[in-house]
Amino acid sequence: MPNPWPKPEVDGDSRPFWEGLHQGELRIQRCEDCGRHIFYPRSICPHCFSDRVRWVLATGRGRIYSYTVVHRAQGPFAEEAPYVVAIVELEEGVRMMSRIVGPREEVAIEKPVRVVFTRVDDELILPFFEVLKEG
Amino acid sequence: MKSERVAAIVGVAESDLGETPGKTVLQLQAQAAKAALEDAGLTKDDVDAVFTAGNWAWSPPMMLAEYLGIRPRFTDGTNIGGSSFEAHVGHAVAGLRAGLFDVALVTYGSTQRSDRSRRRPPASPQLTAQFELPYGLPTPVGAYALAAMRHMHQYGTTSEQLAEIAVATRKWAMLNEKAMMREPITIEDVLRSRWIAEPLHLLDCCLVTDGGGAVVIASARKAPLAAKRPVWVLGHGETHTHNTIVNMPDLTVTGARESGRRAFEMAGVTHDELDVVEIYDSFTITVLLTLEALGFCKPGEGGAFVSGQRTAPGGDFPMNTNGGGLSYCHPGMYGIFLLIEAVRQLRGECGPRQVPGARLALVHGTGGVLSSTATVILGRD
């Protein structure tokens, strides 16, 4: 039996994020006071310490800030390797960890990407990204 | 060396290293603690402060102190990963400055290598980890790979330059009979070793070993009573900039910029006065980023800095003289071994790998995924 994909333990900070994925929405937060975007979600703004944070929709576009091709993976991921894990910087200025799907040779730092909502098993949808054709 | 004399390291020791089947983390720490106190010429009853870091108990300092039969008047179980022990030195100096205790025992032990036969349950994706663990980044190597890839993109750093560090470190290990890996390697060997997480190869990565260590720190009042020349703590600094790698503000700049600056300022020494440096080498990229952040070279110049085997025996920048985490030992949180080696270098105890006349050393720990840094500057009179 294959190892199960690690399931996020949904909590009071993260519920809207995980629920949004099931509706094809990439939800992040924005601080009502300083105006900056926030990811991962939390109850207080790490920039100005305001507790007036609200959920907003991200455009789902960004660029690759860095990436690695994982060759030696652990646990449930062992049989998937090699695969690309990246830090994506969204247009809103926040970064998130993700996977880059699609042809390996297109993956490079600074390449524009867009979100692809990817069902990885019966329960879990993850926001992966694909490289956008430029021009 | 302008700083005042508050605290000195007076005893250091390792436990058995490498593979220690059947040993527990408590046995390894007891063995190292006993040897370090003997090295110091002090006894268990002199110890009135206990410092340790680990995740092998609900409260590692309480379990360890009980096991050793110590009732400390000061305890610090700060765990910020591999740099914890450099941070402990700083905290011990603060406690000694405040007159809260006289002799601190700092220990570490791990049976990481032997434990591999037992399967660890996967970490649970809860709290902030739920935004990273589902993507399958191997930890910690994947995070360091992300930093290396970014540094290469931004500055043109090459795999050959990273390999220079692994090769030079192996040359030091060949001079250390306690080192696990003592066969010479070449830059080609590093580049031909298998990918772990691009751009890092197997030989860019530290070892996985068992082992323990202990360091005894004494007040200025107590230090002269020790058996060997005191090695003074001249400066220290620490910080942490993030927890998970996505939240590192700039993947090419570590907290060493802050912890190092504070340590240099406190010690009142300059870079070119240092005789030997011991820099945490969890991965080759860790060293390169640290050298830049500490100000030994400018951002982006780390690759050029380490080229030409500059950090190897005989080079003009002796670094990681015990063979490092890359080739000597690496039982999970390696920082305590950096301190042990620096003290031995400053005492002139290092035999074939001795840096002649070493008087001033810099020790720099990095913990987590480039998350925490702690810098210590040591010197002898």
Short mmCIF file of C-alpha atoms in Angstrom, two decimals:
data_model
loop_
_atom_site.label_atom_id
_atom_site.label_comp_id
_atom_site.label_asym_id
_atom_site.label_seq_id
_atom_site.Cartn_x
_atom_site.Cartn_y
_atom_site.Cartn_z
CA MET A 1 0.00 0.00 0.00
CA PRO A 2 1.46 3.39 -0.94
CA ASN A 3 2.21 5.85 1.83
CA PRO A 4 -0.55 8.45 2.16
CA TRP A 5 0.12 12.01 1.03
CA PRO A 6 0.69 14.10 4.20
CA LYS A 7 -2.60 15.78 5.07
CA PRO A 8 -2.56 19.35 6.32
CA GLU A 9 -4.13 19.64 9.74
CA VAL A 10 -6.67 22.33 8.92
CA ASP A 11 -6.99 24.88 11.73
CA GLY A 12 -8.49 28.24 12.59
CA ASP A 13 -5.86 30.10 10.57
CA SER A 14 -5.82 27.88 7.52
CA ARG A 15 -9.39 26.70 6.90
CA PRO A 16 -10.33 29.36 4.31
CA PHE A 17 -7.13 28.63 2.37
CA TRP A 18 -7.74 24.89 2.08
CA GLU A 19 -11.46 25.33 1.41
CA GLY A 20 -10.72 27.84 -1.31
CA LEU A 21 -8.69 25.33 -3.26
CA HIS A 22 -11.80 23.15 -3.62
CA GLN A 23 -13.53 26.12 -5.25
CA GLY A 24 -10.66 26.91 -7.59
CA GLU A 25 -9.58 29.90 -5.52
CA LEU A 26 -6.11 30.77 -4.27
CA ARG A 27 -6.81 32.73 -1.11
CA ILE A 28 -4.23 34.82 0.72
CA GLN A 29 -4.59 37.57 3.29
CA ARG A 30 -4.19 41.33 3.24
CA CYS A 31 -3.71 43.63 6.19
CA GLU A 32 -6.45 46.28 6.41
CA ASP A 33 -4.09 48.68 8.13
CA CYS A 34 -0.75 48.53 6.32
CA GLY A 35 -2.13 47.09 3.09
CA ARG A 36 0.48 44.39 2.70
CA HIS A 37 -0.36 40.87 1.64
CA ILE A 38 0.30 37.96 3.98
CA PHE A 39 1.01 34.27 3.39
CA TYR A 40 0.89 31.83 5.19
CA PRO A 41 -2.39 32.90 6.82
CA ARG A 42 -2.32 34.11 10.40
CA SER A 43 -4.32 36.07 12.93
CA ILE A 44 -1.99 39.06 13.11
CA CYS A 45 -0.06 41.07 10.54
CA PRO A 46 3.66 40.27 10.83
CA HIS A 47 4.49 43.69 9.34
CA CYS A 48 2.49 46.13 11.49
CA PHE A 49 0.97 43.81 14.14
CA SER A 50 -2.56 44.80 13.21
CA ASP A 51 -5.18 42.15 13.88
CA ARG A 52 -7.36 43.44 11.04
CA VAL A 53 -6.39 40.90 8.41
CA ARG A 54 -8.87 39.75 5.75
CA TRP A 55 -8.93 37.14 3.04
CA VAL A 56 -8.48 38.17 -0.59
CA LEU A 57 -8.18 36.27 -3.85
CA ALA A 58 -4.73 36.02 -5.37
CA THR A 59 -4.45 36.29 -9.14
CA GLY A 60 -2.65 32.95 -9.15
CA ARG A 61 0.20 34.38 -11.17
CA GLY A 62 3.76 34.84 -10.07
CA ARG A 63 7.33 33.90 -10.82
CA ILE A 64 9.79 31.28 -9.69
CA TYR A 65 12.00 32.70 -6.91
CA SER A 66 13.98 29.47 -6.60
CA TYR A 67 13.54 25.77 -7.24
CA THR A 68 15.19 22.42 -6.81
CA VAL A 69 14.85 19.12 -8.57
CA VAL A 70 14.37 16.54 -5.84
CA HIS A 71 16.09 13.26 -6.65
CA ARG A 72 16.15 11.59 -3.27
CA ALA A 73 12.80 11.93 -1.59
CA GLN A 74 11.49 10.60 1.67
CA GLY A 75 8.37 8.75 2.77
CA PRO A 76 5.36 9.08 0.51
CA PHE A 77 7.33 11.02 -2.09
CA ALA A 78 10.09 8.48 -2.64
CA GLU A 79 8.58 6.91 -5.73
CA GLU A 80 7.70 10.22 -7.37
CA ALA A 81 11.26 11.53 -7.67
CA PRO A 82 12.55 13.37 -9.57
CA TYR A 83 10.14 16.29 -9.20
CA VAL A 84 10.44 20.07 -8.97
CA VAL A 85 9.73 21.92 -5.72
CA ALA A 86 9.83 25.70 -5.95
CA ILE A 87 9.35 28.87 -4.00
CA VAL A 88 6.87 30.92 -6.03
CA GLU A 89 6.58 34.66 -5.50
CA LEU A 90 3.01 35.70 -6.25
CA GLU A 91 2.17 38.98 -7.97
CA GLU A 92 0.90 40.20 -4.60
CA GLY A 93 4.45 39.94 -3.23
CA VAL A 94 4.11 36.91 -0.95
CA ARG A 95 5.97 33.65 -1.43
CA MET A 96 4.71 30.11 -1.14
CA MET A 97 6.13 26.67 -1.53
CA SER A 98 4.79 24.62 -4.38
CA ARG A 99 5.54 22.19 -7.17
CA ILE A 100 6.20 23.16 -10.77
CA VAL A 101 4.45 20.80 -13.17
CA GLY A 102 5.13 20.46 -16.88
CA PRO A 103 8.31 20.10 -18.91
CA ARG A 104 11.45 20.19 -16.75
CA GLU A 105 13.47 22.14 -19.31
CA GLU A 106 11.11 25.14 -19.02
CA VAL A 107 11.76 25.54 -15.31
CA ALA A 108 14.08 28.42 -14.43
CA ILE A 109 14.34 31.12 -11.80
CA GLU A 110 12.29 34.25 -12.66
CA LYS A 111 10.08 32.36 -15.14
CA PRO A 112 6.42 33.47 -14.93
CA VAL A 113 4.05 30.81 -13.60
CA ARG A 114 0.35 30.38 -12.95
CA VAL A 115 -1.50 28.25 -10.46
CA VAL A 116 -2.86 24.82 -11.40
CA PHE A 117 -5.23 23.37 -8.84
CA THR A 118 -4.10 19.78 -8.67
CA ARG A 119 -6.00 16.93 -7.05
CA VAL A 120 -3.37 14.68 -5.51
CA ASP A 121 -5.77 12.18 -3.92
CA ASP A 122 -9.42 11.82 -2.90
CA GLU A 123 -9.21 14.49 -0.23
CA LEU A 124 -6.42 16.87 -1.08
CA ILE A 125 -6.11 19.59 -3.72
CA LEU A 126 -2.81 21.47 -3.82
CA PRO A 127 -1.97 24.69 -5.66
CA PHE A 128 0.81 23.64 -8.02
CA PHE A 129 2.16 25.98 -10.70
CA GLU A 130 3.02 25.72 -14.39
CA VAL A 131 5.41 27.83 -16.41
CA LEU A 132 3.67 30.37 -18.66
CA LYS A 133 4.70 30.71 -22.27
CA GLU A 134 6.32 34.11 -22.56
CA GLY A 135 5.42 36.78 -25.12
CA MET B 1 41.23 41.77 21.77
CA LYS B 2 39.61 44.51 23.76
CA SER B 3 36.73 42.66 25.35
CA GLU B 4 36.61 41.95 29.07
CA ARG B 5 37.26 38.47 30.44
CA VAL B 6 33.96 37.14 31.73
CA ALA B 7 33.93 33.50 30.69
CA ALA B 8 36.35 30.91 29.43
CA ILE B 9 35.97 27.48 27.91
CA VAL B 10 38.07 25.25 30.13
CA GLY B 11 37.08 21.73 29.05
CA VAL B 12 36.04 20.04 25.82
CA ALA B 13 35.49 16.44 24.72
CA GLU B 14 33.69 14.24 22.27
CA SER B 15 31.99 10.94 23.06
CA ASP B 16 32.37 7.95 20.77
CA LEU B 17 31.58 9.10 17.26
CA GLY B 18 30.51 7.52 13.99
CA GLU B 19 28.33 4.50 14.61
CA THR B 20 27.51 3.68 18.23
CA PRO B 21 24.94 0.87 18.11
CA GLY B 22 23.30 0.16 21.46
CA LYS B 23 24.35 3.49 22.97
CA THR B 24 21.76 6.00 24.11
CA VAL B 25 21.87 9.79 23.85
CA LEU B 26 22.27 9.89 27.63
CA GLN B 27 25.26 7.54 27.58
CA LEU B 28 26.98 9.57 24.88
CA GLN B 29 26.45 12.81 26.78
CA ALA B 30 27.59 11.30 30.07
CA GLN B 31 30.75 10.01 28.39
CA ALA B 32 31.49 13.40 26.83
CA ALA B 33 30.63 15.30 30.02
CA LYS B 34 32.94 13.16 32.14
CA ALA B 35 35.79 13.56 29.67
CA ALA B 36 35.27 17.32 29.33
CA LEU B 37 35.27 17.81 33.12
CA GLU B 38 38.44 15.72 33.36
CA ASP B 39 39.94 17.88 30.60
CA ALA B 40 39.03 20.93 32.70
CA GLY B 41 40.34 19.43 35.93
CA LEU B 42 36.93 20.03 37.50
CA THR B 43 34.36 17.68 38.97
CA LYS B 44 30.67 17.14 38.53
CA ASP B 45 30.09 18.94 41.82
CA ASP B 46 31.63 22.10 40.39
CA VAL B 47 28.89 22.27 37.76
CA ASP B 48 26.07 24.60 38.70
CA ALA B 49 24.55 25.29 35.26
CA VAL B 50 23.35 22.84 32.63
CA PHE B 51 22.85 23.56 28.94
CA THR B 52 21.67 21.07 26.37
CA ALA B 53 19.59 20.92 23.21
CA GLY B 54 17.72 17.99 21.77
CA ASN B 55 14.32 16.63 20.96
CA TRP B 56 14.80 13.25 22.62
CA ALA B 57 12.77 14.09 25.74
CA TRP B 58 10.00 16.35 26.90
CA SER B 59 12.65 18.33 28.79
CA PRO B 60 16.15 17.28 27.76
CA PRO B 61 17.92 19.42 30.41
CA MET B 62 15.87 17.92 33.23
CA MET B 63 16.34 14.34 32.06
CA LEU B 64 20.05 14.86 31.48
CA ALA B 65 20.74 16.67 34.77
CA GLU B 66 18.88 13.95 36.66
CA TYR B 67 20.84 11.22 34.84
CA LEU B 68 24.14 12.93 35.63
CA GLY B 69 23.16 13.71 39.21
CA ILE B 70 23.33 17.48 38.88
CA ARG B 71 20.95 19.97 40.52
CA PRO B 72 21.75 23.14 38.59
CA ARG B 73 20.93 26.64 39.69
CA PHE B 74 20.70 27.69 36.05
CA THR B 75 19.31 25.77 33.07
CA ASP B 76 19.05 26.53 29.38
CA GLY B 77 17.48 24.12 26.91
CA THR B 78 17.33 26.56 24.01
CA ASN B 79 16.99 24.58 20.80
CA ILE B 80 17.49 26.58 17.61
CA GLY B 81 18.99 23.65 15.72
CA GLY B 82 22.66 23.13 15.01
CA SER B 83 23.68 26.56 16.24
CA SER B 84 22.17 25.98 19.69
CA PHE B 85 25.54 25.42 21.33
CA GLU B 86 27.06 28.65 20.06
CA ALA B 87 23.93 30.34 21.41
CA HIS B 88 24.43 28.48 24.70
CA VAL B 89 27.91 29.98 24.96
CA GLY B 90 26.44 33.46 24.61
CA HIS B 91 23.76 32.70 27.17
CA ALA B 92 26.35 31.28 29.55
CA VAL B 93 28.41 34.46 29.27
CA ALA B 94 25.31 36.48 30.15
CA GLY B 95 24.61 34.27 33.16
CA LEU B 96 28.21 34.41 34.31
CA ARG B 97 28.27 38.17 33.86
CA ALA B 98 25.24 38.35 36.12
CA GLY B 99 26.95 36.16 38.68
CA LEU B 100 24.24 33.49 38.52
CA PHE B 101 26.61 30.49 38.43
CA ASP B 102 30.29 29.60 38.09
CA VAL B 103 30.60 26.51 35.90
CA ALA B 104 28.36 25.61 32.97
CA LEU B 105 28.24 22.20 31.35
CA VAL B 106 27.04 22.23 27.72
CA THR B 107 26.28 18.84 26.17
CA TYR B 108 24.87 17.25 23.07
CA GLY B 109 24.26 13.68 22.01
CA SER B 110 22.60 11.93 19.11
CA THR B 111 22.15 8.38 17.87
CA GLN B 112 20.84 9.60 14.55
CA ARG B 113 22.80 7.13 12.45
CA SER B 114 21.92 4.04 14.46
CA ASP B 115 18.30 5.18 14.64
CA ARG B 116 17.98 5.02 10.88
CA SER B 117 17.19 1.33 11.03
CA ARG B 118 14.06 2.28 12.93
CA ARG B 119 11.53 4.07 10.80
CA ARG B 120 10.66 7.54 11.96
CA PRO B 121 7.01 8.50 11.55
CA PRO B 122 6.68 11.35 9.06
CA ALA B 123 6.34 14.81 10.55
CA SER B 124 2.75 15.91 10.88
CA PRO B 125 1.75 18.86 8.67
CA GLN B 126 0.33 21.03 11.40
CA LEU B 127 0.48 24.71 12.23
CA THR B 128 2.77 26.50 9.79
CA ALA B 129 4.26 23.24 8.51
CA GLN B 130 0.98 22.47 6.71
CA PHE B 131 1.96 24.95 4.00
CA GLU B 132 5.21 23.16 3.19
CA LEU B 133 5.19 19.47 4.05
CA PRO B 134 2.57 18.48 1.43
CA TYR B 135 4.93 19.52 -1.38
CA GLY B 136 7.61 16.95 -0.60
CA LEU B 137 10.68 19.10 -0.10
CA PRO B 138 13.21 16.85 1.65
CA THR B 139 14.35 18.53 4.85
CA PRO B 140 16.81 19.98 5.40
CA VAL B 141 18.66 19.32 2.13
CA GLY B 142 15.92 20.63 -0.15
CA ALA B 143 15.89 23.99 1.58
CA TYR B 144 19.65 24.38 1.19
CA ALA B 145 19.30 23.36 -2.46
CA LEU B 146 16.79 26.18 -2.98
CA ALA B 147 19.30 28.64 -1.50
CA ALA B 148 22.14 27.26 -3.62
CA MET B 149 20.06 27.50 -6.80
CA ARG B 150 19.19 31.11 -6.04
CA HIS B 151 22.81 32.00 -5.30
CA MET B 152 23.89 30.42 -8.58
CA HIS B 153 21.21 32.36 -10.45
CA GLN B 154 22.03 35.65 -8.81
CA TYR B 155 25.83 35.48 -8.82
CA GLY B 156 26.90 32.75 -11.23
CA THR B 157 28.25 30.56 -8.45
CA THR B 158 29.16 27.10 -9.79
CA SER B 159 28.99 23.52 -8.57
CA GLU B 160 32.78 23.41 -8.95
CA GLN B 161 33.11 26.25 -6.45
CA LEU B 162 30.86 24.46 -3.96
CA ALA B 163 32.91 21.30 -4.50
CA GLU B 164 36.08 23.19 -3.55
CA ILE B 165 34.70 23.33 -0.01
CA ALA B 166 34.01 19.58 0.16
CA VAL B 167 37.45 18.72 -1.20
CA ALA B 168 39.32 21.08 1.14
CA THR B 169 37.36 19.85 4.14
CA ARG B 170 38.17 16.23 3.26
CA LYS B 171 41.89 17.13 3.27
CA TRP B 172 41.53 18.29 6.89
CA ALA B 173 39.67 15.08 7.75
CA MET B 174 42.61 13.07 6.42
CA LEU B 175 44.65 14.68 9.21
CA ASN B 176 42.11 13.79 11.92
CA GLU B 177 42.06 10.18 13.04
CA LYS B 178 38.57 10.64 14.52
CA ALA B 179 37.11 11.64 11.15
CA MET B 180 34.75 9.18 9.51
CA MET B 181 35.66 9.91 5.87
CA ARG B 182 39.40 10.01 5.24
CA GLU B 183 39.82 8.96 1.61
CA PRO B 184 40.86 11.86 -0.62
CA ILE B 185 38.26 13.21 -3.04
CA THR B 186 38.50 15.48 -6.07
CA ILE B 187 36.22 18.15 -7.44
CA GLU B 188 35.28 15.66 -10.16
CA ASP B 189 34.27 13.13 -7.50
CA VAL B 190 31.92 15.68 -5.97
CA LEU B 191 30.39 16.59 -9.32
CA ARG B 192 29.99 12.95 -10.28
CA SER B 193 28.36 11.93 -6.99
CA ARG B 194 24.61 11.45 -7.36
CA TRP B 195 22.10 14.25 -7.17
CA ILE B 196 20.29 14.60 -3.87
CA ALA B 197 18.42 17.82 -4.63
CA GLU B 198 19.75 19.89 -7.52
CA PRO B 199 22.16 21.65 -7.43
CA LEU B 200 23.46 19.67 -4.44
CA HIS B 201 25.23 16.35 -4.94
CA LEU B 202 25.77 13.66 -2.33
CA LEU B 203 29.26 15.00 -1.55
CA ASP B 204 27.85 18.49 -0.98
CA CYS B 205 26.02 17.06 2.02
CA CYS B 206 27.13 16.41 5.58
CA LEU B 207 27.47 12.95 7.04
CA VAL B 208 24.85 11.25 9.17
CA THR B 209 26.60 9.93 12.28
CA ASP B 210 26.07 9.23 15.94
CA GLY B 211 28.01 11.15 18.53
CA GLY B 212 28.07 13.52 21.44
CA GLY B 213 30.13 16.36 22.80
CA ALA B 214 30.57 18.49 25.89
CA VAL B 215 31.98 21.91 26.66
CA VAL B 216 32.72 23.32 30.12
CA ILE B 217 32.52 27.09 30.57
CA ALA B 218 33.82 28.76 33.71
CA SER B 219 33.68 32.22 35.24
CA ALA B 220 36.78 34.43 35.25
CA ARG B 221 37.06 33.59 38.95
CA LYS B 222 36.98 29.83 38.40
CA ALA B 223 38.83 29.60 35.08
CA PRO B 224 42.36 29.99 36.53
CA LEU B 225 41.72 26.91 38.70
CA ALA B 226 41.23 24.75 35.62
CA ALA B 227 43.88 22.32 34.45
CA LYS B 228 44.53 23.96 31.08
CA ARG B 229 44.92 27.45 29.71
CA PRO B 230 41.55 29.16 29.50
CA VAL B 231 40.12 29.93 26.08
CA TRP B 232 38.24 33.18 26.55
CA VAL B 233 34.89 33.99 25.01
CA LEU B 234 35.60 37.38 23.50
CA GLY B 235 32.39 37.99 21.60
CA HIS B 236 29.12 36.40 20.67
CA GLY B 237 25.94 37.12 18.73
CA GLU B 238 22.85 35.24 17.66
CA THR B 239 19.65 35.61 15.70
CA HIS B 240 17.02 33.72 13.84
CA THR B 241 15.46 35.16 10.72
CA HIS B 242 12.80 32.57 9.84
CA ASN B 243 11.64 29.06 10.58
CA THR B 244 10.76 27.49 7.22
CA ILE B 245 12.74 28.20 4.08
CA VAL B 246 9.94 29.99 2.22
CA ASN B 247 10.03 32.65 4.90
CA MET B 248 13.76 33.36 4.62
CA PRO B 249 13.83 37.04 3.64
CA ASP B 250 16.65 36.62 1.08
CA LEU B 251 17.83 33.10 0.20
CA THR B 252 21.38 34.36 -0.29
CA VAL B 253 21.83 36.25 3.00
CA THR B 254 21.87 34.46 6.36
CA GLY B 255 21.52 35.81 9.87
CA ALA B 256 25.30 35.56 10.13
CA ARG B 257 25.33 39.14 8.93
CA GLU B 258 23.76 40.17 12.25
CA SER B 259 25.16 37.57 14.66
CA GLY B 260 28.64 37.97 13.17
CA ARG B 261 28.63 41.74 13.29
CA ARG B 262 27.66 41.70 16.95
CA ALA B 263 30.30 39.11 17.80
CA PHE B 264 33.05 41.05 16.03
CA GLU B 265 31.99 44.30 17.72
CA MET B 266 31.94 42.74 21.17
CA ALA B 267 35.29 41.03 20.68
CA GLY B 268 36.90 44.14 19.21
CA VAL B 269 38.72 42.12 16.58
CA THR B 270 38.83 42.31 12.81
CA HIS B 271 38.53 39.59 10.19
CA ASP B 272 42.20 39.57 9.28
CA GLU B 273 43.24 39.01 12.89
CA LEU B 274 41.58 35.57 12.99
CA ASP B 275 43.85 32.54 12.78
CA VAL B 276 41.28 29.80 12.26
CA VAL B 277 37.55 29.62 11.55
CA GLU B 278 35.12 26.81 12.22
CA ILE B 279 31.95 27.29 10.18
CA TYR B 280 28.98 24.97 10.25
CA ASP B 281 29.07 22.90 7.06
CA SER B 282 25.77 21.06 6.92
CA PHE B 283 26.13 21.53 3.16
CA THR B 284 28.77 23.19 1.03
CA ILE B 285 26.40 26.07 0.32
CA THR B 286 26.03 26.72 4.06
CA VAL B 287 29.71 27.61 4.25
CA LEU B 288 29.68 29.79 1.18
CA LEU B 289 26.66 31.81 2.34
CA THR B 290 28.14 32.14 5.83
CA LEU B 291 31.50 33.42 4.61
CA GLU B 292 29.70 36.15 2.69
CA ALA B 293 27.30 37.04 5.49
CA LEU B 294 30.11 37.21 8.04
CA GLY B 295 31.88 39.67 5.78
CA PHE B 296 34.95 37.63 4.83
CA CYS B 297 34.04 38.58 1.26
CA LYS B 298 31.31 40.54 -0.48
CA PRO B 299 27.90 39.10 -1.38
CA GLY B 300 28.31 36.90 -4.44
CA GLU B 301 32.07 36.50 -4.01
CA GLY B 302 31.96 33.35 -1.88
CA GLY B 303 32.64 31.08 -4.85
CA ALA B 304 35.80 32.94 -5.78
CA PHE B 305 36.80 33.15 -2.13
CA VAL B 306 36.95 29.39 -1.62
CA SER B 307 38.51 28.60 -5.01
CA GLY B 308 42.01 27.22 -5.37
CA GLN B 309 41.70 25.14 -2.17
CA ARG B 310 42.15 28.26 -0.11
CA THR B 311 40.50 26.70 2.97
CA ALA B 312 42.51 23.44 2.82
CA PRO B 313 45.56 22.58 4.94
CA GLY B 314 48.33 24.90 3.80
CA GLY B 315 45.89 27.43 2.38
CA ASP B 316 45.76 30.98 3.68
CA PHE B 317 42.29 30.53 5.25
CA PRO B 318 42.31 27.49 7.57
CA MET B 319 38.67 26.45 7.97
CA ASN B 320 36.87 23.45 9.43
CA THR B 321 40.13 21.94 10.54
CA ASN B 322 38.64 18.77 12.06
CA GLY B 323 37.15 17.73 8.72
CA GLY B 324 33.78 19.31 9.41
CA GLY B 325 30.31 17.95 9.24
CA LEU B 326 31.13 16.99 5.68
CA SER B 327 33.86 14.48 6.57
CA TYR B 328 34.45 14.20 10.35
CA CYS B 329 31.09 13.68 12.02
CA HIS B 330 27.60 15.12 11.93
CA PRO B 331 25.19 13.78 14.53
CA GLY B 332 22.24 16.02 13.64
CA MET B 333 23.10 19.22 15.48
CA TYR B 334 26.79 19.68 14.89
CA GLY B 335 27.47 23.06 16.51
CA ILE B 336 29.11 21.75 19.67
CA PHE B 337 31.90 20.11 17.64
CA LEU B 338 32.85 23.47 16.12
CA LEU B 339 33.51 24.78 19.63
CA ILE B 340 35.49 21.69 20.61
CA GLU B 341 37.77 21.99 17.58
CA ALA B 342 38.32 25.72 17.98
CA VAL B 343 39.33 25.28 21.61
CA ARG B 344 41.77 22.51 20.71
CA GLN B 345 43.29 24.66 17.98
CA LEU B 346 43.76 27.57 20.39
CA ARG B 347 45.38 25.22 22.91
CA GLY B 348 47.71 23.85 20.26
CA GLU B 349 46.48 20.28 20.74
CA CYS B 350 45.72 19.39 17.13
CA GLY B 351 48.84 17.52 16.08
CA PRO B 352 49.16 17.16 12.29
CA ARG B 353 46.24 19.49 11.64
CA GLN B 354 47.35 22.22 14.05
CA VAL B 355 47.22 25.74 12.67
CA PRO B 356 50.57 27.07 13.90
CA GLY B 357 50.33 29.63 16.67
CA ALA B 358 46.55 29.97 16.54
CA ARG B 359 45.41 32.60 19.04
CA LEU B 360 42.05 33.80 17.71
CA ALA B 361 39.23 31.68 16.36
CA LEU B 362 35.76 32.32 14.99
CA VAL B 363 33.07 29.69 15.48
CA HIS B 364 29.81 29.98 13.61
CA GLY B 365 26.76 27.75 13.94
CA THR B 366 23.81 27.58 11.59
CA GLY B 367 20.58 25.85 12.54
CA GLY B 368 17.34 24.75 10.97
CA VAL B 369 17.12 25.64 7.30
CA LEU B 370 19.54 28.59 7.39
CA SER B 371 17.11 29.75 10.09
CA SER B 372 19.27 30.47 13.11
CA THR B 373 22.84 31.64 13.39
CA ALA B 374 25.11 32.12 16.36
CA THR B 375 28.68 33.36 16.23
CA VAL B 376 31.35 33.07 18.91
CA ILE B 377 34.84 34.55 18.88
CA LEU B 378 37.37 32.80 21.09
CA GLY B 379 40.91 33.71 22.03
CA ARG B 380 43.76 32.77 24.31
CA ASP B 381 46.08 35.11 26.15
#
